[in-house]
């Protein structure tokens, strides 16, 4: 893990608001994608039921299409 990930992932998993400013390639995208996946999977394990099509598990708002595509690629590669 990168220093950004080491510092931020525990905060995200603790449901804290986090603002990160770091260089490109520092692992910011993965630093928030991994906690989202963990929180959603934890909910499935605890409630023992899958997500339904009409449920929203996470909403990610980004300022540019380029960043949205980068996040989609990151999440798709993990899932």
PDB file of C-alpha atoms in Angstrom:
ATOM      1  CA  UNK A   1       0.000   0.000   0.000  1.00  0.00           C
ATOM      2  CA  UNK A   2       1.008   3.580  -0.594  1.00  0.00           C
ATOM      3  CA  UNK A   3       1.348   6.151   2.203  1.00  0.00           C
ATOM      4  CA  UNK A   4      -1.924   7.765   1.058  1.00  0.00           C
ATOM      5  CA  UNK A   5      -3.718   4.426   1.371  1.00  0.00           C
ATOM      6  CA  UNK A   6      -2.199   3.648   4.770  1.00  0.00           C
ATOM      7  CA  UNK A   7      -3.364   6.989   6.142  1.00  0.00           C
ATOM      8  CA  UNK A   8      -6.822   7.172   4.564  1.00  0.00           C
ATOM      9  CA  UNK A   9      -8.300   3.654   4.351  1.00  0.00           C
ATOM     10  CA  UNK A  10      -8.765   3.293   8.148  1.00  0.00           C
ATOM     11  CA  UNK A  11     -10.500   6.684   8.218  1.00  0.00           C
ATOM     12  CA  UNK A  12     -12.821   5.729   5.354  1.00  0.00           C
ATOM     13  CA  UNK A  13     -13.638   2.411   7.021  1.00  0.00           C
ATOM     14  CA  UNK A  14     -14.446   4.357  10.179  1.00  0.00           C
ATOM     15  CA  UNK A  15     -16.997   6.376   8.167  1.00  0.00           C
ATOM     16  CA  UNK A  16     -14.976   9.576   8.481  1.00  0.00           C
ATOM     17  CA  UNK A  17     -14.947  12.383   5.923  1.00  0.00           C
ATOM     18  CA  UNK A  18     -11.566  12.495   4.232  1.00  0.00           C
ATOM     19  CA  UNK A  19      -9.933  15.051   1.956  1.00  0.00           C
ATOM     20  CA  UNK A  20      -6.780  13.921   0.176  1.00  0.00           C
ATOM     21  CA  UNK A  21      -4.411  16.014  -1.861  1.00  0.00           C
ATOM     22  CA  UNK A  22      -1.572  14.040  -3.397  1.00  0.00           C
ATOM     23  CA  UNK A  23       0.325  13.595  -6.627  1.00  0.00           C
ATOM     24  CA  UNK A  24      -0.948  11.543  -9.538  1.00  0.00           C
ATOM     25  CA  UNK A  25      -0.074   7.891  -9.024  1.00  0.00           C
ATOM     26  CA  UNK A  26      -0.150   8.104  -5.231  1.00  0.00           C
ATOM     27  CA  UNK A  27      -3.013   5.607  -4.877  1.00  0.00           C
ATOM     28  CA  UNK A  28      -5.890   7.984  -4.123  1.00  0.00           C
ATOM     29  CA  UNK A  29      -8.441   6.172  -6.303  1.00  0.00           C
ATOM     30  CA  UNK A  30      -7.739   2.798  -4.755  1.00  0.00           C
ATOM     31  CA  UNK A  31      -7.685   4.436  -1.308  1.00  0.00           C
ATOM     32  CA  UNK A  32     -11.400   5.146  -1.546  1.00  0.00           C
ATOM     33  CA  UNK A  33     -12.495   2.299  -3.866  1.00  0.00           C
ATOM     34  CA  UNK A  34     -11.327  -0.421  -1.473  1.00  0.00           C
ATOM     35  CA  UNK A  35     -13.254   0.928   1.544  1.00  0.00           C
ATOM     36  CA  UNK A  36     -16.420   1.288  -0.556  1.00  0.00           C
ATOM     37  CA  UNK A  37     -16.178  -2.356  -1.598  1.00  0.00           C
ATOM     38  CA  UNK A  38     -15.421  -3.478   1.964  1.00  0.00           C
ATOM     39  CA  UNK A  39     -18.362  -1.548   3.426  1.00  0.00           C
ATOM     40  CA  UNK A  40     -20.753  -2.930   0.797  1.00  0.00           C
ATOM     41  CA  UNK A  41     -19.515  -6.507   1.242  1.00  0.00           C
ATOM     42  CA  UNK A  42     -19.719  -6.167   5.033  1.00  0.00           C
ATOM     43  CA  UNK A  43     -23.373  -5.201   4.675  1.00  0.00           C
ATOM     44  CA  UNK A  44     -24.038  -8.315   2.547  1.00  0.00           C
ATOM     45  CA  UNK A  45     -22.312 -10.569   5.115  1.00  0.00           C
ATOM     46  CA  UNK A  46     -24.100  -9.049   8.103  1.00  0.00           C
ATOM     47  CA  UNK A  47     -27.582  -8.961   6.605  1.00  0.00           C
ATOM     48  CA  UNK A  48     -27.105 -12.180   4.622  1.00  0.00           C
ATOM     49  CA  UNK A  49     -28.940 -10.882   1.600  1.00  0.00           C
ATOM     50  CA  UNK A  50     -27.746  -9.553  -1.752  1.00  0.00           C
ATOM     51  CA  UNK A  51     -28.213  -6.046  -3.046  1.00  0.00           C
ATOM     52  CA  UNK A  52     -31.398  -5.533  -5.050  1.00  0.00           C
ATOM     53  CA  UNK A  53     -31.399  -3.767  -8.422  1.00  0.00           C
ATOM     54  CA  UNK A  54     -33.203  -0.699  -7.025  1.00  0.00           C
ATOM     55  CA  UNK A  55     -30.803  -0.206  -4.087  1.00  0.00           C
ATOM     56  CA  UNK A  56     -27.934   2.256  -4.242  1.00  0.00           C
ATOM     57  CA  UNK A  57     -24.834   1.039  -2.451  1.00  0.00           C
ATOM     58  CA  UNK A  58     -22.601   4.001  -3.198  1.00  0.00           C
ATOM     59  CA  UNK A  59     -22.760   7.258  -5.087  1.00  0.00           C
ATOM     60  CA  UNK A  60     -19.478   8.643  -6.354  1.00  0.00           C
ATOM     61  CA  UNK A  61     -19.540  12.222  -7.640  1.00  0.00           C
ATOM     62  CA  UNK A  62     -16.530  13.444  -9.575  1.00  0.00           C
ATOM     63  CA  UNK A  63     -15.835  16.658 -11.502  1.00  0.00           C
ATOM     64  CA  UNK A  64     -14.749  15.150 -14.831  1.00  0.00           C
ATOM     65  CA  UNK A  65     -15.653  12.321 -17.170  1.00  0.00           C
ATOM     66  CA  UNK A  66     -11.984  11.299 -17.267  1.00  0.00           C
ATOM     67  CA  UNK A  67     -11.939  10.757 -13.505  1.00  0.00           C
ATOM     68  CA  UNK A  68     -15.262   8.891 -13.636  1.00  0.00           C
ATOM     69  CA  UNK A  69     -13.805   6.511 -16.234  1.00  0.00           C
ATOM     70  CA  UNK A  70     -10.667   6.023 -14.117  1.00  0.00           C
ATOM     71  CA  UNK A  71     -12.770   5.110 -11.081  1.00  0.00           C
ATOM     72  CA  UNK A  72     -14.989   2.786 -13.135  1.00  0.00           C
ATOM     73  CA  UNK A  73     -11.883   1.036 -14.451  1.00  0.00           C
ATOM     74  CA  UNK A  74     -10.467   0.688 -10.932  1.00  0.00           C
ATOM     75  CA  UNK A  75     -13.686  -0.762  -9.525  1.00  0.00           C
ATOM     76  CA  UNK A  76     -14.184  -3.082 -12.503  1.00  0.00           C
ATOM     77  CA  UNK A  77     -10.677  -4.485 -12.166  1.00  0.00           C
ATOM     78  CA  UNK A  78     -11.237  -5.223  -8.471  1.00  0.00           C
ATOM     79  CA  UNK A  79     -14.702  -6.702  -8.879  1.00  0.00           C
TER      80      UNK A  79
END
